[in-house]
Coordinates of C-alpha atoms in Angstrom, one line a residue:
Chain V
M622 CA 24.5 -16.0 62.9
S623 CA 22.1 -13.2 62.3
D624 CA 24.7 -11.6 60.1
K625 CA 24.9 -14.7 57.9
K626 CA 21.1 -14.9 57.8
N627 CA 20.9 -11.2 56.7
R628 CA 23.5 -11.8 54.1
H629 CA 21.7 -14.8 52.7
R630 CA 18.3 -12.9 52.8
H631 CA 20.1 -10.1 50.9
K632 CA 21.4 -12.7 48.4
S633 CA 18.0 -14.3 47.8
H634 CA 16.5 -10.9 47.0
Y635 CA 19.5 -9.5 45.3
G636 CA 19.2 -10.8 41.7
K637 CA 15.4 -9.9 41.4
S638 CA 16.1 -6.2 40.9
F639 CA 18.0 -7.1 37.7
L640 CA 14.8 -8.5 36.4
I641 CA 12.2 -6.2 37.9
L642 CA 13.8 -2.9 37.3
P643 CA 14.4 -3.3 33.6
I644 CA 10.8 -4.3 33.1
V645 CA 9.7 -1.3 35.1
F646 CA 12.0 0.9 33.0
F647 CA 10.5 -0.7 29.8
M648 CA 7.0 0.0 30.9
G649 CA 7.9 3.5 32.2
T650 CA 9.6 4.4 28.9
Y651 CA 6.5 3.5 26.8
L652 CA 4.3 5.3 29.4
V653 CA 6.4 8.5 29.0
L654 CA 6.4 8.2 25.2
Y655 CA 2.6 7.7 25.2
L656 CA 1.9 10.7 27.4
A657 CA 4.3 12.8 25.4
L658 CA 3.3 11.8 21.9
A659 CA -0.3 10.6 22.1
P660 CA -1.9 14.1 21.8
A661 CA 0.1 14.9 18.7
F662 CA 0.3 11.5 17.0
S663 CA -3.0 9.7 18.0
I664 CA -4.6 10.8 14.7
F665 CA -1.8 9.3 12.7
F666 CA -1.9 6.0 14.7
S667 CA -5.6 5.8 14.0
A668 CA -5.2 6.6 10.3
S669 CA -2.4 4.0 10.0
G670 CA -4.9 1.3 10.4
L671 CA -6.3 2.3 7.0
F672 CA -3.0 1.4 5.3
F673 CA -3.2 -2.3 6.4
A674 CA -5.4 -5.0 5.1
D675 CA -6.5 -8.1 7.0
F676 CA -4.5 -10.3 4.7
E677 CA -1.6 -10.1 2.2
K678 CA -2.6 -8.4 -1.1
N679 CA -3.0 -10.6 -4.1
Y680 CA -1.2 -9.1 -7.1
S681 CA -2.4 -11.6 -9.6
T682 CA -3.8 -10.2 -12.9
E683 CA -5.9 -13.3 -13.4
Y684 CA -9.6 -12.8 -13.1
D685 CA -12.3 -15.2 -11.7
N686 CA -14.6 -16.6 -14.4
I687 CA -18.0 -17.6 -12.9
F688 CA -19.7 -17.8 -16.3
V689 CA -21.2 -21.2 -17.1
P690 CA -23.4 -21.0 -20.2
V691 CA -27.0 -21.9 -19.6
S692 CA -28.0 -25.0 -21.5
E693 CA -31.3 -25.4 -23.2
N694 CA -32.7 -28.0 -20.7
S695 CA -31.2 -26.6 -17.5
T696 CA -33.6 -25.4 -14.9
I697 CA -32.8 -22.5 -12.6
P698 CA -35.1 -22.2 -9.6
T699 CA -37.9 -19.7 -10.2
V700 CA -40.7 -18.2 -8.1
D701 CA -44.2 -17.2 -9.3
K702 CA -45.2 -13.6 -8.3
N703 CA -48.0 -11.5 -9.7
S704 CA -48.5 -14.1 -12.5
Q705 CA -44.9 -13.7 -13.5
T706 CA -42.2 -16.3 -13.4
L707 CA -39.1 -14.8 -11.8
L708 CA -35.7 -16.2 -11.0
D709 CA -35.1 -17.0 -7.4
I710 CA -32.4 -14.5 -6.3
N711 CA -31.0 -16.9 -3.8
A712 CA -30.2 -19.3 -6.7
I713 CA -28.0 -16.7 -8.5
E714 CA -24.3 -16.2 -7.9
Y715 CA -24.0 -12.4 -7.9
P716 CA -20.7 -11.5 -9.5
Q717 CA -18.0 -9.8 -7.5
Y718 CA -16.1 -6.8 -8.9
G719 CA -13.7 -8.1 -11.5
N720 CA -15.5 -11.4 -12.2
Q721 CA -16.3 -12.5 -15.7
F722 CA -19.9 -13.5 -15.4
G723 CA -21.1 -13.6 -19.0
E724 CA -20.7 -12.9 -22.7
I725 CA -22.0 -10.2 -24.9
L726 CA -22.7 -10.7 -28.6
I727 CA -23.9 -8.4 -31.4
E728 CA -23.7 -10.5 -34.6
D729 CA -24.4 -7.7 -36.9
C730 CA -21.6 -5.6 -35.5
G731 CA -19.0 -8.3 -35.0
V732 CA -19.0 -7.8 -31.3
D733 CA -18.3 -10.9 -29.3
A734 CA -16.7 -10.3 -25.9
K735 CA -16.4 -11.5 -22.4
L736 CA -18.6 -9.6 -20.0
F737 CA -17.2 -8.5 -16.6
F738 CA -18.8 -7.0 -13.6
G739 CA -16.8 -3.8 -13.1
D740 CA -15.0 -1.6 -15.7
G741 CA -11.5 -1.7 -14.3
D742 CA -8.3 -2.2 -16.2
I743 CA -8.3 -6.1 -16.0
A744 CA -12.0 -6.2 -17.3
L745 CA -11.4 -3.8 -20.2
R746 CA -8.2 -5.5 -21.1
N747 CA -9.9 -8.9 -21.5
G748 CA -13.4 -7.9 -22.6
V749 CA -16.1 -5.3 -21.7
G750 CA -17.3 -4.4 -18.3
I751 CA -20.5 -3.3 -16.5
Y752 CA -20.1 -0.2 -14.5
S753 CA -20.5 -1.4 -10.9
G754 CA -22.9 1.4 -10.1
S755 CA -25.4 0.0 -12.6
F756 CA -27.1 -3.3 -12.7
I757 CA -26.7 -6.8 -14.2
P758 CA -29.2 -8.3 -16.7
G759 CA -32.5 -9.3 -15.1
Y760 CA -32.7 -6.6 -12.5
G761 CA -35.1 -4.5 -14.4
R762 CA -32.8 -1.5 -14.3
T763 CA -30.1 0.2 -16.4
I764 CA -27.1 -1.9 -17.5
L765 CA -24.1 0.4 -18.5
V766 CA -21.4 -1.4 -20.3
A767 CA -18.0 0.1 -21.3
G768 CA -15.4 -1.2 -23.7
H769 CA -12.4 0.1 -25.7
N770 CA -13.1 1.3 -29.2
N771 CA -10.0 -0.3 -30.7
T772 CA -10.5 -3.7 -29.2
Y773 CA -13.8 -5.4 -28.1
F774 CA -16.2 -2.5 -28.8
N775 CA -14.7 -1.5 -32.2
G776 CA -17.7 -3.2 -33.8
L777 CA -20.1 -0.6 -32.2
K778 CA -19.3 1.7 -35.1
N779 CA -21.5 -0.6 -37.2
A780 CA -24.4 -0.4 -34.7
K781 CA -27.8 0.4 -36.1
P782 CA -31.3 0.5 -34.7
G783 CA -33.0 -2.9 -34.9
Q784 CA -29.9 -5.0 -34.3
I785 CA -30.1 -7.6 -31.6
V786 CA -27.7 -7.7 -28.6
T787 CA -27.5 -11.0 -26.7
I788 CA -26.1 -11.2 -23.2
K789 CA -25.4 -14.7 -21.9
T790 CA -25.0 -15.3 -18.1
S791 CA -25.0 -18.3 -15.8
Y792 CA -28.6 -17.6 -14.8
G793 CA -30.1 -16.9 -18.2
N794 CA -29.8 -15.4 -21.6
Y795 CA -31.1 -11.9 -22.3
T796 CA -31.7 -10.1 -25.6
Y797 CA -32.0 -6.4 -26.3
E798 CA -32.8 -4.4 -29.4
I799 CA -30.8 -1.4 -30.4
T800 CA -33.0 1.7 -30.5
K801 CA -30.5 4.5 -31.2
T802 CA -26.9 5.7 -31.1
A803 CA -25.5 9.0 -30.0
V804 CA -22.3 10.9 -29.6
K805 CA -21.9 12.8 -26.3
N806 CA -19.3 14.4 -24.2
Q807 CA -17.6 12.1 -21.7
A808 CA -18.8 14.3 -18.8
S809 CA -22.4 14.5 -20.0
R810 CA -24.9 13.6 -17.2
K811 CA -27.7 13.2 -19.7
A812 CA -26.1 10.4 -21.6
F813 CA -27.6 7.7 -19.3
D814 CA -30.1 7.3 -16.5
L815 CA -29.0 4.9 -13.8
N816 CA -32.3 5.5 -11.9
A817 CA -34.5 4.2 -14.8
D818 CA -37.1 1.8 -13.5
H819 CA -37.2 -0.4 -16.6
E820 CA -34.5 -2.7 -17.9
N821 CA -32.4 -1.1 -20.6
L822 CA -28.9 -1.6 -22.0
I823 CA -26.4 1.1 -22.7
M824 CA -23.1 0.4 -24.3
Y825 CA -20.4 3.1 -24.8
T826 CA -16.9 3.5 -26.0
C827 CA -14.5 6.3 -27.0
Y828 CA -15.3 8.4 -30.1
P829 CA -14.1 8.9 -32.9
F830 CA -13.4 5.2 -33.4
D831 CA -10.1 5.4 -35.3
E832 CA -8.7 8.6 -33.8
L833 CA -5.4 8.4 -32.1
G834 CA -5.3 9.9 -28.6
L835 CA -7.6 10.3 -25.6
T836 CA -10.9 11.7 -26.9
R837 CA -13.4 13.7 -24.9
E838 CA -16.4 12.2 -26.6
R839 CA -18.1 8.9 -26.2
Y840 CA -20.3 6.8 -28.6
F841 CA -23.4 5.6 -26.9
V842 CA -25.6 2.7 -28.1
Y843 CA -29.0 2.3 -26.5
A844 CA -31.0 -0.9 -26.5
K845 CA -34.4 -1.8 -25.1
Y846 CA -35.1 -5.1 -23.3
V847 CA -36.7 -7.8 -25.4
S848 CA -36.4 -11.2 -23.5
G849 CA -34.9 -12.9 -20.6
T850 CA -36.3 -14.0 -17.2
Q851 CA -36.3 -11.3 -14.6
I852 CA -34.9 -11.8 -11.1
D853 CA -37.2 -11.6 -8.1
T854 CA -35.6 -8.5 -6.4
D855 CA -38.5 -8.0 -4.0
I856 CA -36.7 -9.9 -1.2
V857 CA -33.7 -7.6 -1.5
E858 CA -35.7 -4.4 -1.6
G859 CA -38.0 -5.6 1.3
D860 CA -35.0 -6.3 3.5
Chain D
M97 CA 19.0 6.1 60.8
G98 CA 20.1 9.3 59.1
H99 CA 22.7 7.3 57.1
K100 CA 20.1 4.7 56.1
S101 CA 17.6 7.3 54.9
R102 CA 20.4 9.1 53.0
S103 CA 21.4 5.8 51.5
K104 CA 17.7 5.2 50.4
V105 CA 17.4 8.6 48.9
K106 CA 20.7 8.0 47.0
S107 CA 19.4 4.7 45.7
V108 CA 16.2 6.3 44.5
I109 CA 18.1 9.1 42.7
Y110 CA 20.4 6.6 41.0
T111 CA 17.5 4.5 40.0
L112 CA 15.8 7.6 38.5
L113 CA 19.0 8.5 36.7
A114 CA 19.2 4.9 35.4
F115 CA 15.6 5.2 34.1
I116 CA 16.4 8.5 32.4
M117 CA 19.5 6.9 30.8
S118 CA 17.3 4.0 29.7
V119 CA 14.9 6.3 27.9
L120 CA 17.8 8.3 26.4
M121 CA 19.4 5.0 25.1
F122 CA 16.1 4.0 23.6
L123 CA 15.8 7.3 21.8
L124 CA 19.5 7.1 20.7
S125 CA 18.9 3.6 19.3
F126 CA 15.9 4.9 17.4
A127 CA 17.7 7.9 16.1
I128 CA 20.8 5.9 14.9
T129 CA 18.5 3.4 13.2
L130 CA 16.6 6.1 11.4
Q131 CA 19.8 7.9 10.4
V132 CA 21.2 4.8 8.7
T133 CA 18.0 3.6 7.2
I134 CA 15.1 5.9 6.2
L135 CA 17.0 9.2 6.4
S136 CA 19.8 7.8 4.2
P137 CA 19.5 8.5 0.5
D138 CA 21.2 5.2 -0.5
F139 CA 19.0 3.0 1.7
L140 CA 15.9 3.1 -0.5
L141 CA 17.9 2.7 -3.7
D142 CA 19.9 -0.2 -2.4
N143 CA 16.8 -2.0 -1.4
M144 CA 15.2 -1.3 -4.8
N145 CA 18.3 -2.9 -6.4
S146 CA 18.2 -5.9 -4.2
T147 CA 14.5 -6.6 -4.8
N148 CA 14.5 -6.4 -8.6
Y149 CA 12.3 -3.3 -8.2
F150 CA 13.2 -1.7 -11.6
V151 CA 12.3 -4.7 -13.7
E152 CA 8.9 -5.2 -11.9
K153 CA 8.2 -1.4 -12.1
Y154 CA 9.0 -1.5 -15.8
Q155 CA 6.4 -4.3 -16.3
E156 CA 3.9 -2.4 -14.2
I157 CA 4.4 0.9 -16.1
V158 CA 4.2 -0.9 -19.5
Q159 CA 1.0 -2.6 -18.4
K160 CA -0.6 0.7 -17.3
L161 CA 0.5 2.5 -20.5
T162 CA -0.8 -0.4 -22.6
D163 CA -4.2 0.0 -20.9
L164 CA -4.0 3.7 -21.6
G165 CA -3.0 2.9 -25.1
N166 CA -6.1 0.7 -25.6
A167 CA -8.2 3.7 -24.7
G168 CA -6.2 5.9 -27.0
G169 CA -6.1 3.8 -30.1
L170 CA -2.5 2.5 -29.7
D171 CA -1.6 -1.1 -30.4
K172 CA 0.1 -3.1 -27.7
S173 CA 3.3 -3.4 -29.7
F174 CA 3.8 0.4 -29.5
F175 CA 5.0 0.1 -25.9
D176 CA 7.5 -2.8 -26.5
D177 CA 10.5 -0.5 -27.0
L178 CA 9.2 2.7 -25.4
L179 CA 10.8 2.2 -22.0
N180 CA 13.5 0.1 -20.4
P181 CA 14.4 -0.6 -16.7
V182 CA 17.6 1.3 -17.0
E183 CA 15.8 4.6 -17.8
I184 CA 13.5 4.0 -14.8
Y185 CA 16.5 3.4 -12.6
D186 CA 18.1 6.6 -13.8
D187 CA 15.0 8.7 -13.3
T188 CA 14.5 7.1 -9.8
E189 CA 18.1 7.8 -8.8
I190 CA 17.8 11.5 -9.8
Y191 CA 14.5 11.8 -8.1
L192 CA 15.8 10.4 -4.8
E193 CA 19.0 12.4 -5.0
E194 CA 17.0 15.6 -5.5
Y195 CA 14.5 14.6 -2.9
Y196 CA 17.0 14.1 -0.1
S197 CA 19.0 17.2 -1.1
G198 CA 15.8 19.3 -0.9
K199 CA 15.9 20.4 -4.5
S200 CA 12.7 18.8 -5.8
T201 CA 10.0 16.3 -4.9
V202 CA 8.7 15.4 -8.3
V203 CA 10.0 13.2 -11.1
D204 CA 11.1 15.0 -14.3
T205 CA 9.2 13.5 -17.2
T206 CA 10.7 15.7 -20.0
E207 CA 12.7 12.9 -21.5
F208 CA 9.8 10.5 -21.2
R209 CA 7.4 12.9 -23.0
Q210 CA 10.0 13.5 -25.7
N211 CA 10.4 9.7 -26.3
F212 CA 6.7 9.2 -26.2
N213 CA 6.1 11.9 -28.8
N214 CA 8.9 10.6 -31.1
A215 CA 7.4 7.1 -30.8
L216 CA 4.0 8.5 -31.6
D217 CA 5.3 10.3 -34.7
K218 CA 6.9 7.1 -35.9
Y219 CA 3.8 5.0 -35.2
I220 CA 1.6 7.4 -37.1
E221 CA 3.9 7.4 -40.1
E222 CA 4.3 3.6 -40.1
N223 CA 0.6 2.9 -39.8
N224 CA -0.5 5.7 -42.1
I225 CA -2.9 7.1 -39.5
Q226 CA -4.9 10.0 -40.8
N227 CA -7.2 10.7 -37.9
V228 CA -5.0 12.6 -35.4
D229 CA -6.4 15.4 -33.3
S230 CA -3.6 17.5 -31.7
E231 CA -5.7 18.0 -28.5
S232 CA -6.5 14.4 -28.1
R233 CA -2.8 13.4 -28.8
E234 CA -1.6 16.0 -26.2
Y235 CA -4.1 14.6 -23.7
L236 CA -2.8 11.1 -24.3
V237 CA 0.8 12.2 -23.8
K238 CA -0.1 14.2 -20.7
N239 CA -1.9 11.1 -19.2
A240 CA 1.0 8.8 -20.1
S241 CA 3.6 11.1 -18.5
G242 CA 1.3 11.3 -15.5
I243 CA 1.3 7.5 -15.2
Y244 CA 5.1 7.4 -15.6
R245 CA 5.5 10.1 -12.9
S246 CA 3.2 8.6 -10.4
S247 CA 4.7 5.2 -11.0
V248 CA 8.3 6.3 -10.4
E249 CA 7.5 8.6 -7.4
V250 CA 7.3 7.1 -4.0
P251 CA 3.7 7.6 -2.6
F252 CA 3.4 10.2 0.2
F253 CA 7.1 11.1 -0.1
S254 CA 6.3 14.5 -1.4
S255 CA 3.8 15.3 1.4
A256 CA 6.2 14.0 4.0
S257 CA 9.2 15.7 2.4
T258 CA 9.2 18.7 4.8
Y259 CA 9.3 16.4 7.8
I260 CA 11.8 13.9 6.4
L261 CA 14.2 16.7 5.3
A262 CA 13.9 18.6 8.6
L263 CA 14.6 15.3 10.5
A264 CA 17.6 14.5 8.3
K265 CA 19.1 17.9 9.1
I266 CA 18.7 17.8 12.9
M267 CA 19.3 14.1 13.4
P268 CA 23.2 14.3 13.7
F269 CA 22.7 17.0 16.4
V270 CA 20.0 14.9 18.1
I271 CA 22.4 11.9 18.2
A272 CA 25.3 14.0 19.5
G273 CA 23.0 15.6 22.1
L274 CA 21.7 12.2 23.3
C275 CA 25.3 10.8 23.5
V276 CA 26.4 13.8 25.6
M277 CA 23.4 13.4 28.0
I278 CA 24.0 9.6 28.3
A279 CA 27.7 10.2 28.9
A280 CA 26.9 12.8 31.6
I281 CA 24.6 10.4 33.4
V282 CA 27.2 7.7 33.2
L283 CA 29.8 10.0 34.7
I284 CA 27.5 11.1 37.5
I285 CA 26.6 7.5 38.4
V286 CA 30.2 6.3 38.3
F287 CA 31.9 9.2 40.0
T288 CA 29.4 9.9 42.7
N289 CA 29.2 6.3 43.8
S290 CA 31.7 5.2 46.4
W291 CA 31.3 1.6 45.4
R292 CA 32.2 0.8 41.7
H293 CA 30.0 -2.3 41.6
R294 CA 27.0 -0.3 42.6
A295 CA 27.6 2.1 39.7
L296 CA 27.8 -0.8 37.4
K297 CA 24.5 -2.1 38.8
Y298 CA 22.7 1.0 37.9
L299 CA 24.3 1.1 34.4
C300 CA 23.2 -2.5 34.0
Y301 CA 19.6 -1.6 34.9
A302 CA 19.6 1.2 32.3
T303 CA 21.0 -0.9 29.5
S304 CA 18.8 -3.9 30.3
G305 CA 15.7 -1.6 30.3
A306 CA 16.9 -0.1 26.9
T307 CA 17.4 -3.6 25.5
L308 CA 13.8 -4.6 26.4
T309 CA 12.4 -1.3 25.1
V310 CA 14.2 -1.5 21.8
G311 CA 13.8 -5.2 21.3
V312 CA 10.1 -5.4 21.9
I313 CA 9.4 -3.3 18.8
P314 CA 10.8 -5.6 16.1
A315 CA 9.6 -8.6 18.1
F316 CA 6.0 -7.3 18.1
V317 CA 6.1 -6.3 14.4
F318 CA 7.5 -9.6 13.2
M319 CA 5.1 -11.6 15.3
S320 CA 2.1 -9.6 14.2
G321 CA 3.0 -10.1 10.5
K322 CA 1.6 -6.6 9.8
I323 CA 4.4 -5.6 7.4
Q324 CA 3.2 -8.1 4.8
Q325 CA -0.4 -6.8 5.1
I326 CA 0.4 -3.3 3.9
N327 CA -2.0 -2.2 1.3
I328 CA 0.1 -1.0 -1.6
S329 CA -1.3 -1.2 -5.1
S330 CA 2.2 -1.5 -6.8
R331 CA 3.7 -4.9 -6.4
A332 CA 7.2 -3.5 -7.0
L333 CA 6.8 -0.9 -4.3
Y334 CA 5.2 -3.5 -1.9
T335 CA 8.3 -5.7 -2.2
V336 CA 10.6 -2.7 -1.5
F337 CA 8.5 -1.6 1.4
V338 CA 8.5 -5.0 3.0
Q339 CA 12.3 -5.2 2.5
C340 CA 12.9 -1.7 3.9
A341 CA 10.6 -2.4 6.9
N342 CA 12.3 -5.7 7.6
S343 CA 15.7 -3.9 7.4
V344 CA 14.7 -1.3 9.9
M345 CA 13.4 -4.0 12.3
I346 CA 16.5 -6.1 11.9
S347 CA 18.6 -2.9 12.6
L348 CA 16.6 -2.4 15.8
L349 CA 17.2 -6.0 16.7
L350 CA 20.9 -5.6 16.2
V351 CA 20.9 -2.5 18.4
A352 CA 19.0 -4.5 21.1
A353 CA 21.5 -7.3 20.8
V354 CA 24.4 -4.8 21.3
L355 CA 22.6 -3.4 24.3
L356 CA 22.1 -6.9 25.7
I357 CA 25.8 -7.7 25.4
I358 CA 26.7 -4.4 27.2
S359 CA 24.2 -5.1 29.9
L360 CA 25.4 -8.7 30.4
T361 CA 29.0 -7.5 30.5
L362 CA 28.0 -4.9 33.1
F363 CA 26.1 -7.5 35.1
F364 CA 28.9 -10.1 35.2
T365 CA 31.5 -7.4 36.0
H366 CA 29.3 -6.1 38.8
M367 CA 28.8 -9.6 40.2
N368 CA 32.5 -10.3 40.1
I369 CA 33.5 -7.1 41.8
R370 CA 30.8 -7.6 44.4
K371 CA 31.9 -11.2 45.1
K372 CA 35.5 -10.1 45.5
L373 CA 34.4 -7.4 47.9
I374 CA 32.3 -9.8 50.0
N375 CA 35.1 -12.4 50.1
S376 CA 37.6 -9.7 51.1

């Protein structure tokens, strides 16, 4: 009787080892690998996280257009500060890199192009782009705009002091007056000042205009601010 | 008492041997998968063919060159006949052959530069362009061939070449060595066990453990969906990478399936023999 009981007890425990031991082996294998490889490969495992995004990459070459022309009787929320009427920054949709957010027009030069935030390939293929390290109109700082000399900025070769540049955005229209033009080396650090504390527009393109090849010089067109409602940036700077 | 403790010690030793065999089988599975996938020169090229890589790569290169051309005063139509997918295939094939044979890790752009210069000469003549600076033109050609080279090359391949080539050289020996070690453990377990069904039991533990260890990798990777979230700027390369990664994971799944069949066979054989012994 006890023999049969022992046999049955043995039977009831018997199959469990075929489940438990493989799981133990599985955990043991990864433990051994971890102990053996972690010191040498931990840096690669940490770095591997840099190669993955949180979502699948979008390979579309389409761009987002957030530009809606401001009509004459539209009202954008403003604030009054220091006897100045400023645009409420919270009412403005700040463009993301690659967005078309406006248009730039120089009638006297025949320049009429879409204005993008960012000067990447898609922006310069479809219009002209603001260097993302500079500012957008209304911020009271330097706006640096790039474009190709054989497409949208070909008209800059006709730029002369006194000509008017108009930038249209969803939050307002801005005008600038060209003050001077200059040819400088592409690596010149004196060509523009991104730290200037007054609103100014700088447009640049490759020079000479009709030369074939990648040139090392750039043609700069400088313009001073004339009109357009400034943005209340105090909130941003205070925070 | 002495017989029982000897029996327990033997059981522990066989379990340990089964664990070592499980680890070796996992390493062997990995080595074989690597050998037939990443370390195989044809693997990448086959996947490129099956994912329409060369047509997409051609479109990408033409787009990049067009953007460069915009900066260099070239019309978009200049690039219409400059390249074709067949040339990209040929250059890629040569690049991969030379890479895996250890000859070179960079794409030869001599032919591309020649074609580009010839096309430039024709363009200048047809459009009667007067303003051509030789330095600017050379800079343009240099940048264009740089774009072509970086587009055809596989990123990080050149920096990983030392390791990949070294691995490719030693892998057959590693596989042979692992097979020998596994065979040795199998022989030890089988011939030192007085009961055949017990030997099969330990072999079953080993193969089941290996099945779990190998199978969990593709299961985890597929469930996490991480493969599709790789951040590669080239769409053509992204598609190839996803295809290659999926192929590697499916290979591991197949190996896990084979190991599962072996372990199930061992399990049922063990149970049959044990049942016969009990009944007799």
